[in-house]
Amino acid sequence: METLEDRSRMAKISLPGEIIEEILFRLPVKSILRFKSVSKPWLSRISDPSFTKLHLTRASAAHRIALFISAYDDSTRKRHLLSAAHDGGPVTHLMTLDNACSTDITEAEHLNGLVLFTCMKPYSDYDHAQVFVVNPSTHSIFKLSYPDFLINGKGRVRYSFAFNECTNEHKILMMRKLSEPKKTEIMIFSLSNYSWRKISPTAVEHPVGCLPGHLTLTRGSVCVDSVVHSTMLSSSSLNILRFDLRTEKLSIFSTPIVPRNQCILKINGRVGVVCHDHLVESNKMHMWILYDYETSVWVQEFIRFPESLIKLTGPILFPLEVNMYEIIFSTSKVSGNVMSVPIYNLKRRCFKSLEFTLGHQFPCPKTMKLNQIKYYVESMVPL
């Protein structure tokens, strides 16, 4: 029979720090955060930046991912930011944006468990976009302030999420194309010190043949190996604009891709471009993947769509996100309180449906429209 002395002796037994960390690394972020209140040593251990970095590395290797979702409710005219398990199921409400509009342009980019979400009015020169950085794992949200040192004048703005692997810094790149005077401003916001920094015009080397006021800013970008990539259109070809965070230099390289309705994505750690025009006529999309930047080696693949899916969704169908070998598409169907999203498997070359269950906070699910959906890795990166 166990005595009080036995219990006292067992209570004094402590595990080595390495074993405690190994156990913590295997737990969900929500559980780990609760353990901060166990003791001061545990608080110190869990709050250490090296623990956060190693936890992210382990989570990425174990492929512990979930989904960030942006949806607009026509009945309340509000936009909701949600999260859900990677294989669907109930959604978790993160925040609600009031004064939203169904025609608002939304963009979402993710890096290391953080999501950059942008919401802007169409035809408004993008000067007053709402920009948020969200950690869905910790339910932390940071609203980006607009830099107060910009020169007067309207201009088209694009926000890009970036990560400098050399300095281990998350950054937000803001490019602003002005019509008068014709110039392009480049600003960088660092999540390390929460401040804007303007890139000096003399530090920005504009690519040959591209004048400062003639950079075409398109929607969407991806960060690969500390370089932000976005597309630029010309009359005969599609070009890629690159901004290297390490050197803070711009460059452009051409592609064999004919300009179409396209979006840029990160596909298995590489830059990819998916063209989604003429879907109804051909039942397929063209997908290009950059395998070697130095020699400009691109590999082309096709995604074929069953006629039944096109008839169900219509011609407005474009990719939103890629995770390993799965591509999530934009169109969603609501039945009851269940929202279904089509996913294409690149290995098996077939479609499946991912289903989300909307909660009680959405009394009329049929009025919900999905705008963005992104995978993210479970992360404790602070905001």
mmCIF file with all atom_site columns, N, CA and C in Angstrom, residues 210-275:
data_model
loop_
_atom_site.group_PDB
_atom_site.id
_atom_site.type_symbol
_atom_site.label_atom_id
_atom_site.label_alt_id
_atom_site.label_comp_id
_atom_site.label_asym_id
_atom_site.label_entity_id
_atom_site.label_seq_id
_atom_site.pdbx_PDB_ins_code
_atom_site.Cartn_x
_atom_site.Cartn_y
_atom_site.Cartn_z
_atom_site.occupancy
_atom_site.B_iso_or_equiv
_atom_site.pdbx_formal_charge
_atom_site.auth_seq_id
_atom_site.auth_comp_id
_atom_site.auth_asym_id
_atom_site.auth_atom_id
_atom_site.pdbx_PDB_model_num
ATOM 1   N N  . CYS A 1 210 ? 14.203 48.777 -66.898 1.00 0.00 ? 210 CYS A N  1
ATOM 2   C CA . CYS A 1 210 ? 12.998 49.021 -66.086 1.00 0.00 ? 210 CYS A CA 1
ATOM 3   C C  . CYS A 1 210 ? 13.200 50.312 -65.311 1.00 0.00 ? 210 CYS A C  1
ATOM 4   N N  . LEU A 1 211 ? 12.494 51.367 -65.700 1.00 0.00 ? 211 LEU A N  1
ATOM 5   C CA . LEU A 1 211 ? 12.631 52.652 -65.052 1.00 0.00 ? 211 LEU A CA 1
ATOM 6   C C  . LEU A 1 211 ? 11.927 52.648 -63.706 1.00 0.00 ? 211 LEU A C  1
ATOM 7   N N  . PRO A 1 212 ? 12.377 53.457 -62.736 1.00 0.00 ? 212 PRO A N  1
ATOM 8   C CA . PRO A 1 212 ? 11.792 53.458 -61.394 1.00 0.00 ? 212 PRO A CA 1
ATOM 9   C C  . PRO A 1 212 ? 10.284 53.608 -61.367 1.00 0.00 ? 212 PRO A C  1
ATOM 10  N N  . GLY A 1 213 ? 9.706  54.387 -62.281 1.00 0.00 ? 213 GLY A N  1
ATOM 11  C CA . GLY A 1 213 ? 8.269  54.588 -62.268 1.00 0.00 ? 213 GLY A CA 1
ATOM 12  C C  . GLY A 1 213 ? 7.490  53.596 -63.106 1.00 0.00 ? 213 GLY A C  1
ATOM 13  N N  . HIS A 1 214 ? 8.172  52.592 -63.659 1.00 0.00 ? 214 HIS A N  1
ATOM 14  C CA . HIS A 1 214 ? 7.509  51.676 -64.571 1.00 0.00 ? 214 HIS A CA 1
ATOM 15  C C  . HIS A 1 214 ? 7.484  50.239 -64.062 1.00 0.00 ? 214 HIS A C  1
ATOM 16  N N  . LEU A 1 215 ? 7.670  50.042 -62.770 1.00 0.00 ? 215 LEU A N  1
ATOM 17  C CA . LEU A 1 215 ? 7.525  48.711 -62.205 1.00 0.00 ? 215 LEU A CA 1
ATOM 18  C C  . LEU A 1 215 ? 6.045  48.384 -62.092 1.00 0.00 ? 215 LEU A C  1
ATOM 19  N N  . THR A 1 216 ? 5.627  47.293 -62.694 1.00 0.00 ? 216 THR A N  1
ATOM 20  C CA . THR A 1 216 ? 4.226  46.894 -62.673 1.00 0.00 ? 216 THR A CA 1
ATOM 21  C C  . THR A 1 216 ? 3.968  46.047 -61.440 1.00 0.00 ? 216 THR A C  1
ATOM 22  N N  . LEU A 1 217 ? 3.151  46.549 -60.527 1.00 0.00 ? 217 LEU A N  1
ATOM 23  C CA . LEU A 1 217 ? 2.877  45.841 -59.287 1.00 0.00 ? 217 LEU A CA 1
ATOM 24  C C  . LEU A 1 217 ? 1.644  44.966 -59.466 1.00 0.00 ? 217 LEU A C  1
ATOM 25  N N  . THR A 1 218 ? 1.813  43.668 -59.377 1.00 0.00 ? 218 THR A N  1
ATOM 26  C CA . THR A 1 218 ? 0.708  42.733 -59.507 1.00 0.00 ? 218 THR A CA 1
ATOM 27  C C  . THR A 1 218 ? 0.377  42.144 -58.141 1.00 0.00 ? 218 THR A C  1
ATOM 28  N N  . ARG A 1 219 ? -0.770 41.499 -58.058 1.00 0.00 ? 219 ARG A N  1
ATOM 29  C CA . ARG A 1 219 ? -1.182 40.895 -56.785 1.00 0.00 ? 219 ARG A CA 1
ATOM 30  C C  . ARG A 1 219 ? -0.405 39.625 -56.528 1.00 0.00 ? 219 ARG A C  1
ATOM 31  N N  . GLY A 1 220 ? -0.113 39.393 -55.240 1.00 0.00 ? 220 GLY A N  1
ATOM 32  C CA . GLY A 1 220 ? 0.491  38.129 -54.839 1.00 0.00 ? 220 GLY A CA 1
ATOM 33  C C  . GLY A 1 220 ? 2.003  38.115 -54.939 1.00 0.00 ? 220 GLY A C  1
ATOM 34  N N  . SER A 1 221 ? 2.618  37.423 -53.999 1.00 0.00 ? 221 SER A N  1
ATOM 35  C CA . SER A 1 221 ? 4.074  37.240 -53.997 1.00 0.00 ? 221 SER A CA 1
ATOM 36  C C  . SER A 1 221 ? 4.400  36.049 -53.117 1.00 0.00 ? 221 SER A C  1
ATOM 37  N N  . VAL A 1 222 ? 5.610  35.512 -53.270 1.00 0.00 ? 222 VAL A N  1
ATOM 38  C CA . VAL A 1 222 ? 6.085  34.428 -52.417 1.00 0.00 ? 222 VAL A CA 1
ATOM 39  C C  . VAL A 1 222 ? 7.526  34.719 -52.039 1.00 0.00 ? 222 VAL A C  1
ATOM 40  N N  . CYS A 1 223 ? 7.920  34.280 -50.851 1.00 0.00 ? 223 CYS A N  1
ATOM 41  C CA . CYS A 1 223 ? 9.293  34.443 -50.386 1.00 0.00 ? 223 CYS A CA 1
ATOM 42  C C  . CYS A 1 223 ? 9.970  33.085 -50.371 1.00 0.00 ? 223 CYS A C  1
ATOM 43  N N  . VAL A 1 224 ? 11.037 32.948 -51.162 1.00 0.00 ? 224 VAL A N  1
ATOM 44  C CA . VAL A 1 224 ? 11.800 31.708 -51.254 1.00 0.00 ? 224 VAL A CA 1
ATOM 45  C C  . VAL A 1 224 ? 13.278 32.047 -51.075 1.00 0.00 ? 224 VAL A C  1
ATOM 46  N N  . ASP A 1 225 ? 13.930 31.434 -50.087 1.00 0.00 ? 225 ASP A N  1
ATOM 47  C CA . ASP A 1 225 ? 15.365 31.644 -49.841 1.00 0.00 ? 225 ASP A CA 1
ATOM 48  C C  . ASP A 1 225 ? 15.701 33.126 -49.661 1.00 0.00 ? 225 ASP A C  1
ATOM 49  N N  . SER A 1 226 ? 14.919 33.813 -48.838 1.00 0.00 ? 226 SER A N  1
ATOM 50  C CA . SER A 1 226 ? 15.148 35.226 -48.491 1.00 0.00 ? 226 SER A CA 1
ATOM 51  C C  . SER A 1 226 ? 14.961 36.172 -49.673 1.00 0.00 ? 226 SER A C  1
ATOM 52  N N  . VAL A 1 227 ? 14.262 35.732 -50.700 1.00 0.00 ? 227 VAL A N  1
ATOM 53  C CA . VAL A 1 227 ? 13.994 36.565 -51.872 1.00 0.00 ? 227 VAL A CA 1
ATOM 54  C C  . VAL A 1 227 ? 12.487 36.606 -52.115 1.00 0.00 ? 227 VAL A C  1
ATOM 55  N N  . VAL A 1 228 ? 11.936 37.826 -52.230 1.00 0.00 ? 228 VAL A N  1
ATOM 56  C CA . VAL A 1 228 ? 10.513 38.003 -52.523 1.00 0.00 ? 228 VAL A CA 1
ATOM 57  C C  . VAL A 1 228 ? 10.322 37.995 -54.036 1.00 0.00 ? 228 VAL A C  1
ATOM 58  N N  . HIS A 1 229 ? 9.427  37.125 -54.514 1.00 0.00 ? 229 HIS A N  1
ATOM 59  C CA . HIS A 1 229 ? 9.147  37.003 -55.941 1.00 0.00 ? 229 HIS A CA 1
ATOM 60  C C  . HIS A 1 229 ? 7.715  37.446 -56.227 1.00 0.00 ? 229 HIS A C  1
ATOM 61  N N  . SER A 1 230 ? 7.537  38.210 -57.297 1.00 0.00 ? 230 SER A N  1
ATOM 62  C CA . SER A 1 230 ? 6.204  38.571 -57.766 1.00 0.00 ? 230 SER A CA 1
ATOM 63  C C  . SER A 1 230 ? 6.234  38.648 -59.288 1.00 0.00 ? 230 SER A C  1
ATOM 64  N N  . THR A 1 231 ? 5.061  38.643 -59.902 1.00 0.00 ? 231 THR A N  1
ATOM 65  C CA . THR A 1 231 ? 5.002  38.627 -61.364 1.00 0.00 ? 231 THR A CA 1
ATOM 66  C C  . THR A 1 231 ? 4.893  40.029 -61.926 1.00 0.00 ? 231 THR A C  1
ATOM 67  N N  . MET A 1 232 ? 5.447  40.205 -63.140 1.00 0.00 ? 232 MET A N  1
ATOM 68  C CA . MET A 1 232 ? 5.347  41.448 -63.904 1.00 0.00 ? 232 MET A CA 1
ATOM 69  C C  . MET A 1 232 ? 4.895  41.099 -65.309 1.00 0.00 ? 232 MET A C  1
ATOM 70  N N  . LEU A 1 233 ? 3.956  41.862 -65.816 1.00 0.00 ? 233 LEU A N  1
ATOM 71  C CA . LEU A 1 233 ? 3.403  41.586 -67.138 1.00 0.00 ? 233 LEU A CA 1
ATOM 72  C C  . LEU A 1 233 ? 4.067  42.446 -68.205 1.00 0.00 ? 233 LEU A C  1
ATOM 73  N N  . SER A 1 234 ? 4.247  41.849 -69.367 1.00 0.00 ? 234 SER A N  1
ATOM 74  C CA . SER A 1 234 ? 4.632  42.586 -70.562 1.00 0.00 ? 234 SER A CA 1
ATOM 75  C C  . SER A 1 234 ? 3.735  42.092 -71.689 1.00 0.00 ? 234 SER A C  1
ATOM 76  N N  . SER A 1 235 ? 3.904  42.648 -72.881 1.00 0.00 ? 235 SER A N  1
ATOM 77  C CA . SER A 1 235 ? 3.015  42.292 -73.979 1.00 0.00 ? 235 SER A CA 1
ATOM 78  C C  . SER A 1 235 ? 3.215  40.868 -74.475 1.00 0.00 ? 235 SER A C  1
ATOM 79  N N  . SER A 1 236 ? 4.417  40.332 -74.317 1.00 0.00 ? 236 SER A N  1
ATOM 80  C CA . SER A 1 236 ? 4.691  39.023 -74.913 1.00 0.00 ? 236 SER A CA 1
ATOM 81  C C  . SER A 1 236 ? 5.100  37.949 -73.918 1.00 0.00 ? 236 SER A C  1
ATOM 82  N N  . SER A 1 237 ? 5.510  38.319 -72.716 1.00 0.00 ? 237 SER A N  1
ATOM 83  C CA . SER A 1 237 ? 5.970  37.310 -71.764 1.00 0.00 ? 237 SER A CA 1
ATOM 84  C C  . SER A 1 237 ? 5.679  37.737 -70.332 1.00 0.00 ? 237 SER A C  1
ATOM 85  N N  . LEU A 1 238 ? 5.787  36.778 -69.455 1.00 0.00 ? 238 LEU A N  1
ATOM 86  C CA . LEU A 1 238 ? 5.610  37.036 -68.027 1.00 0.00 ? 238 LEU A CA 1
ATOM 87  C C  . LEU A 1 238 ? 6.980  37.072 -67.368 1.00 0.00 ? 238 LEU A C  1
ATOM 88  N N  . ASN A 1 239 ? 7.266  38.145 -66.652 1.00 0.00 ? 239 ASN A N  1
ATOM 89  C CA . ASN A 1 239 ? 8.545  38.279 -65.973 1.00 0.00 ? 239 ASN A CA 1
ATOM 90  C C  . ASN A 1 239 ? 8.370  38.164 -64.461 1.00 0.00 ? 239 ASN A C  1
ATOM 91  N N  . ILE A 1 240 ? 9.449  37.807 -63.789 1.00 0.00 ? 240 ILE A N  1
ATOM 92  C CA . ILE A 1 240 ? 9.458  37.703 -62.331 1.00 0.00 ? 240 ILE A CA 1
ATOM 93  C C  . ILE A 1 240 ? 10.310 38.822 -61.750 1.00 0.00 ? 240 ILE A C  1
ATOM 94  N N  . LEU A 1 241 ? 9.702  39.596 -60.857 1.00 0.00 ? 241 LEU A N  1
ATOM 95  C CA . LEU A 1 241 ? 10.430 40.641 -60.136 1.00 0.00 ? 241 LEU A CA 1
ATOM 96  C C  . LEU A 1 241 ? 10.923 40.061 -58.820 1.00 0.00 ? 241 LEU A C  1
ATOM 97  N N  . ARG A 1 242 ? 12.230 40.198 -58.545 1.00 0.00 ? 242 ARG A N  1
ATOM 98  C CA . ARG A 1 242 ? 12.832 39.645 -57.340 1.00 0.00 ? 242 ARG A CA 1
ATOM 99  C C  . ARG A 1 242 ? 13.393 40.770 -56.480 1.00 0.00 ? 242 ARG A C  1
ATOM 100 N N  . PHE A 1 243 ? 13.114 40.704 -55.172 1.00 0.00 ? 243 PHE A N  1
ATOM 101 C CA . PHE A 1 243 ? 13.746 41.618 -54.227 1.00 0.00 ? 243 PHE A CA 1
ATOM 102 C C  . PHE A 1 243 ? 14.473 40.775 -53.195 1.00 0.00 ? 243 PHE A C  1
ATOM 103 N N  . ASP A 1 244 ? 15.810 40.885 -53.191 1.00 0.00 ? 244 ASP A N  1
ATOM 104 C CA . ASP A 1 244 ? 16.648 40.101 -52.290 1.00 0.00 ? 244 ASP A CA 1
ATOM 105 C C  . ASP A 1 244 ? 16.773 40.842 -50.957 1.00 0.00 ? 244 ASP A C  1
ATOM 106 N N  . LEU A 1 245 ? 16.299 40.221 -49.887 1.00 0.00 ? 245 LEU A N  1
ATOM 107 C CA . LEU A 1 245 ? 16.341 40.859 -48.569 1.00 0.00 ? 245 LEU A CA 1
ATOM 108 C C  . LEU A 1 245 ? 17.758 41.018 -48.052 1.00 0.00 ? 245 LEU A C  1
ATOM 109 N N  . ARG A 1 246 ? 18.665 40.177 -48.505 1.00 0.00 ? 246 ARG A N  1
ATOM 110 C CA . ARG A 1 246 ? 20.038 40.223 -48.002 1.00 0.00 ? 246 ARG A CA 1
ATOM 111 C C  . ARG A 1 246 ? 20.805 41.403 -48.589 1.00 0.00 ? 246 ARG A C  1
ATOM 112 N N  . THR A 1 247 ? 20.561 41.701 -49.865 1.00 0.00 ? 247 THR A N  1
ATOM 113 C CA . THR A 1 247 ? 21.272 42.794 -50.538 1.00 0.00 ? 247 THR A CA 1
ATOM 114 C C  . THR A 1 247 ? 20.386 44.012 -50.756 1.00 0.00 ? 247 THR A C  1
ATOM 115 N N  . GLU A 1 248 ? 19.067 43.829 -50.586 1.00 0.00 ? 248 GLU A N  1
ATOM 116 C CA . GLU A 1 248 ? 18.080 44.876 -50.836 1.00 0.00 ? 248 GLU A CA 1
ATOM 117 C C  . GLU A 1 248 ? 18.214 45.416 -52.252 1.00 0.00 ? 248 GLU A C  1
ATOM 118 N N  . LYS A 1 249 ? 18.330 44.499 -53.204 1.00 0.00 ? 249 LYS A N  1
ATOM 119 C CA . LYS A 1 249 ? 18.444 44.838 -54.620 1.00 0.00 ? 249 LYS A CA 1
ATOM 120 C C  . LYS A 1 249 ? 17.296 44.195 -55.397 1.00 0.00 ? 249 LYS A C  1
ATOM 121 N N  . LEU A 1 250 ? 16.832 44.910 -56.413 1.00 0.00 ? 250 LEU A N  1
ATOM 122 C CA . LEU A 1 250 ? 15.805 44.407 -57.315 1.00 0.00 ? 250 LEU A CA 1
ATOM 123 C C  . LEU A 1 250 ? 16.431 43.782 -58.549 1.00 0.00 ? 250 LEU A C  1
ATOM 124 N N  . SER A 1 251 ? 15.769 42.774 -59.083 1.00 0.00 ? 251 SER A N  1
ATOM 125 C CA . SER A 1 251 ? 16.194 42.192 -60.350 1.00 0.00 ? 251 SER A CA 1
ATOM 126 C C  . SER A 1 251 ? 14.979 41.604 -61.040 1.00 0.00 ? 251 SER A C  1
ATOM 127 N N  . ILE A 1 252 ? 15.099 41.395 -62.329 1.00 0.00 ? 252 ILE A N  1
ATOM 128 C CA . ILE A 1 252 ? 14.015 40.820 -63.122 1.00 0.00 ? 252 ILE A CA 1
ATOM 129 C C  . ILE A 1 252 ? 14.581 39.697 -63.969 1.00 0.00 ? 252 ILE A C  1
ATOM 130 N N  . PHE A 1 253 ? 13.836 38.591 -64.056 1.00 0.00 ? 253 PHE A N  1
ATOM 131 C CA . PHE A 1 253 ? 14.232 37.566 -65.023 1.00 0.00 ? 253 PHE A CA 1
ATOM 132 C C  . PHE A 1 253 ? 12.999 37.113 -65.793 1.00 0.00 ? 253 PHE A C  1
ATOM 133 N N  . SER A 1 254 ? 13.222 36.778 -67.040 1.00 0.00 ? 254 SER A N  1
ATOM 134 C CA . SER A 1 254 ? 12.119 36.421 -67.927 1.00 0.00 ? 254 SER A CA 1
ATOM 135 C C  . SER A 1 254 ? 11.732 34.962 -67.747 1.00 0.00 ? 254 SER A C  1
ATOM 136 N N  . THR A 1 255 ? 10.546 34.630 -68.199 1.00 0.00 ? 255 THR A N  1
ATOM 137 C CA . THR A 1 255 ? 10.036 33.267 -68.119 1.00 0.00 ? 255 THR A CA 1
ATOM 138 C C  . THR A 1 255 ? 9.503  32.854 -69.497 1.00 0.00 ? 255 THR A C  1
ATOM 139 N N  . PRO A 1 256 ? 9.328  31.572 -69.724 1.00 0.00 ? 256 PRO A N  1
ATOM 140 C CA . PRO A 1 256 ? 8.733  31.119 -70.992 1.00 0.00 ? 256 PRO A CA 1
ATOM 141 C C  . PRO A 1 256 ? 7.210  31.143 -70.970 1.00 0.00 ? 256 PRO A C  1
ATOM 142 N N  . ILE A 1 257 ? 6.643  31.750 -69.940 1.00 0.00 ? 257 ILE A N  1
ATOM 143 C CA . ILE A 1 257 ? 5.193  31.717 -69.729 1.00 0.00 ? 257 ILE A CA 1
ATOM 144 C C  . ILE A 1 257 ? 4.526  32.847 -70.501 1.00 0.00 ? 257 ILE A C  1
ATOM 145 N N  . VAL A 1 258 ? 3.484  32.512 -71.253 1.00 0.00 ? 258 VAL A N  1
ATOM 146 C CA . VAL A 1 258 ? 2.698  33.514 -71.963 1.00 0.00 ? 258 VAL A CA 1
ATOM 147 C C  . VAL A 1 258 ? 1.759  34.187 -70.961 1.00 0.00 ? 258 VAL A C  1
ATOM 148 N N  . PRO A 1 259 ? 1.703  35.538 -70.965 1.00 0.00 ? 259 PRO A N  1
ATOM 149 C CA . PRO A 1 259 ? 0.851  36.229 -69.983 1.00 0.00 ? 259 PRO A CA 1
ATOM 150 C C  . PRO A 1 259 ? -0.607 35.803 -70.095 1.00 0.00 ? 259 PRO A C  1
ATOM 151 N N  . ARG A 1 260 ? -1.165 35.366 -68.974 1.00 0.00 ? 260 ARG A N  1
ATOM 152 C CA . ARG A 1 260 ? -2.570 34.982 -68.886 1.00 0.00 ? 260 ARG A CA 1
ATOM 153 C C  . ARG A 1 260 ? -3.067 35.388 -67.502 1.00 0.00 ? 260 ARG A C  1
ATOM 154 N N  . ASN A 1 261 ? -4.266 34.963 -67.159 1.00 0.00 ? 261 ASN A N  1
ATOM 155 C CA . ASN A 1 261 ? -4.705 35.120 -65.774 1.00 0.00 ? 261 ASN A CA 1
ATOM 156 C C  . ASN A 1 261 ? -3.882 34.156 -64.940 1.00 0.00 ? 261 ASN A C  1
ATOM 157 N N  . GLN A 1 262 ? -2.981 34.677 -64.161 1.00 0.00 ? 262 GLN A N  1
ATOM 158 C CA . GLN A 1 262 ? -2.052 33.815 -63.451 1.00 0.00 ? 262 GLN A CA 1
ATOM 159 C C  . GLN A 1 262 ? -1.915 34.247 -61.999 1.00 0.00 ? 262 GLN A C  1
ATOM 160 N N  . CYS A 1 263 ? -1.411 33.333 -61.186 1.00 0.00 ? 263 CYS A N  1
ATOM 161 C CA . CYS A 1 263 ? -1.077 33.656 -59.801 1.00 0.00 ? 263 CYS A CA 1
ATOM 162 C C  . CYS A 1 263 ? 0.235  32.958 -59.473 1.00 0.00 ? 263 CYS A C  1
ATOM 163 N N  . ILE A 1 264 ? 0.995  33.569 -58.588 1.00 0.00 ? 264 ILE A N  1
ATOM 164 C CA . ILE A 1 264 ? 2.282  33.020 -58.179 1.00 0.00 ? 264 ILE A CA 1
ATOM 165 C C  . ILE A 1 264 ? 2.107  32.309 -56.847 1.00 0.00 ? 264 ILE A C  1
ATOM 166 N N  . LEU A 1 265 ? 2.690  31.116 -56.722 1.00 0.00 ? 265 LEU A N  1
ATOM 167 C CA . LEU A 1 265 ? 2.564  30.288 -55.528 1.00 0.00 ? 265 LEU A CA 1
ATOM 168 C C  . LEU A 1 265 ? 3.910  29.684 -55.180 1.00 0.00 ? 265 LEU A C  1
ATOM 169 N N  . LYS A 1 266 ? 4.043  29.263 -53.932 1.00 0.00 ? 266 LYS A N  1
ATOM 170 C CA . LYS A 1 266 ? 5.209  28.485 -53.531 1.00 0.00 ? 266 LYS A CA 1
ATOM 171 C C  . LYS A 1 266 ? 4.814  27.013 -53.582 1.00 0.00 ? 266 LYS A C  1
ATOM 172 N N  . ILE A 1 267 ? 5.495  26.247 -54.430 1.00 0.00 ? 267 ILE A N  1
ATOM 173 C CA . ILE A 1 267 ? 5.170  24.841 -54.631 1.00 0.00 ? 267 ILE A CA 1
ATOM 174 C C  . ILE A 1 267 ? 6.353  23.992 -54.179 1.00 0.00 ? 267 ILE A C  1
ATOM 175 N N  . ASN A 1 268 ? 6.204  23.332 -53.036 1.00 0.00 ? 268 ASN A N  1
ATOM 176 C CA . ASN A 1 268 ? 7.275  22.503 -52.469 1.00 0.00 ? 268 ASN A CA 1
ATOM 177 C C  . ASN A 1 268 ? 8.599  23.260 -52.365 1.00 0.00 ? 268 ASN A C  1
ATOM 178 N N  . GLY A 1 269 ? 8.528  24.486 -51.852 1.00 0.00 ? 269 GLY A N  1
ATOM 179 C CA . GLY A 1 269 ? 9.735  25.280 -51.644 1.00 0.00 ? 269 GLY A CA 1
ATOM 180 C C  . GLY A 1 269 ? 10.274 25.949 -52.888 1.00 0.00 ? 269 GLY A C  1
ATOM 181 N N  . ARG A 1 270 ? 9.546  25.874 -53.998 1.00 0.00 ? 270 ARG A N  1
ATOM 182 C CA . ARG A 1 270 ? 9.979  26.499 -55.246 1.00 0.00 ? 270 ARG A CA 1
ATOM 183 C C  . ARG A 1 270 ? 8.956  27.527 -55.707 1.00 0.00 ? 270 ARG A C  1
ATOM 184 N N  . VAL A 1 271 ? 9.411  28.429 -56.580 1.00 0.00 ? 271 VAL A N  1
ATOM 185 C CA . VAL A 1 271 ? 8.516  29.416 -57.171 1.00 0.00 ? 271 VAL A CA 1
ATOM 186 C C  . VAL A 1 271 ? 7.676  28.726 -58.250 1.00 0.00 ? 271 VAL A C  1
ATOM 187 N N  . GLY A 1 272 ? 6.370  28.925 -58.186 1.00 0.00 ? 272 GLY A N  1
ATOM 188 C CA . GLY A 1 272 ? 5.478  28.349 -59.181 1.00 0.00 ? 272 GLY A CA 1
ATOM 189 C C  . GLY A 1 272 ? 4.484  29.380 -59.687 1.00 0.00 ? 272 GLY A C  1
ATOM 190 N N  . VAL A 1 273 ? 4.066  29.221 -60.934 1.00 0.00 ? 273 VAL A N  1
ATOM 191 C CA . VAL A 1 273 ? 3.071  30.101 -61.538 1.00 0.00 ? 273 VAL A CA 1
ATOM 192 C C  . VAL A 1 273 ? 1.980  29.232 -62.144 1.00 0.00 ? 273 VAL A C  1
ATOM 193 N N  . VAL A 1 274 ? 0.728  29.532 -61.790 1.00 0.00 ? 274 VAL A N  1
ATOM 194 C CA . VAL A 1 274 ? -0.411 28.783 -62.325 1.00 0.00 ? 274 VAL A CA 1
ATOM 195 C C  . VAL A 1 274 ? -1.255 29.725 -63.162 1.00 0.00 ? 274 VAL A C  1
ATOM 196 N N  . CYS A 1 275 ? -1.492 29.351 -64.428 1.00 0.00 ? 275 CYS A N  1
ATOM 197 C CA . CYS A 1 275 ? -2.323 30.133 -65.341 1.00 0.00 ? 275 CYS A CA 1
ATOM 198 C C  . CYS A 1 275 ? -3.702 29.498 -65.412 1.00 0.00 ? 275 CYS A C  1
#
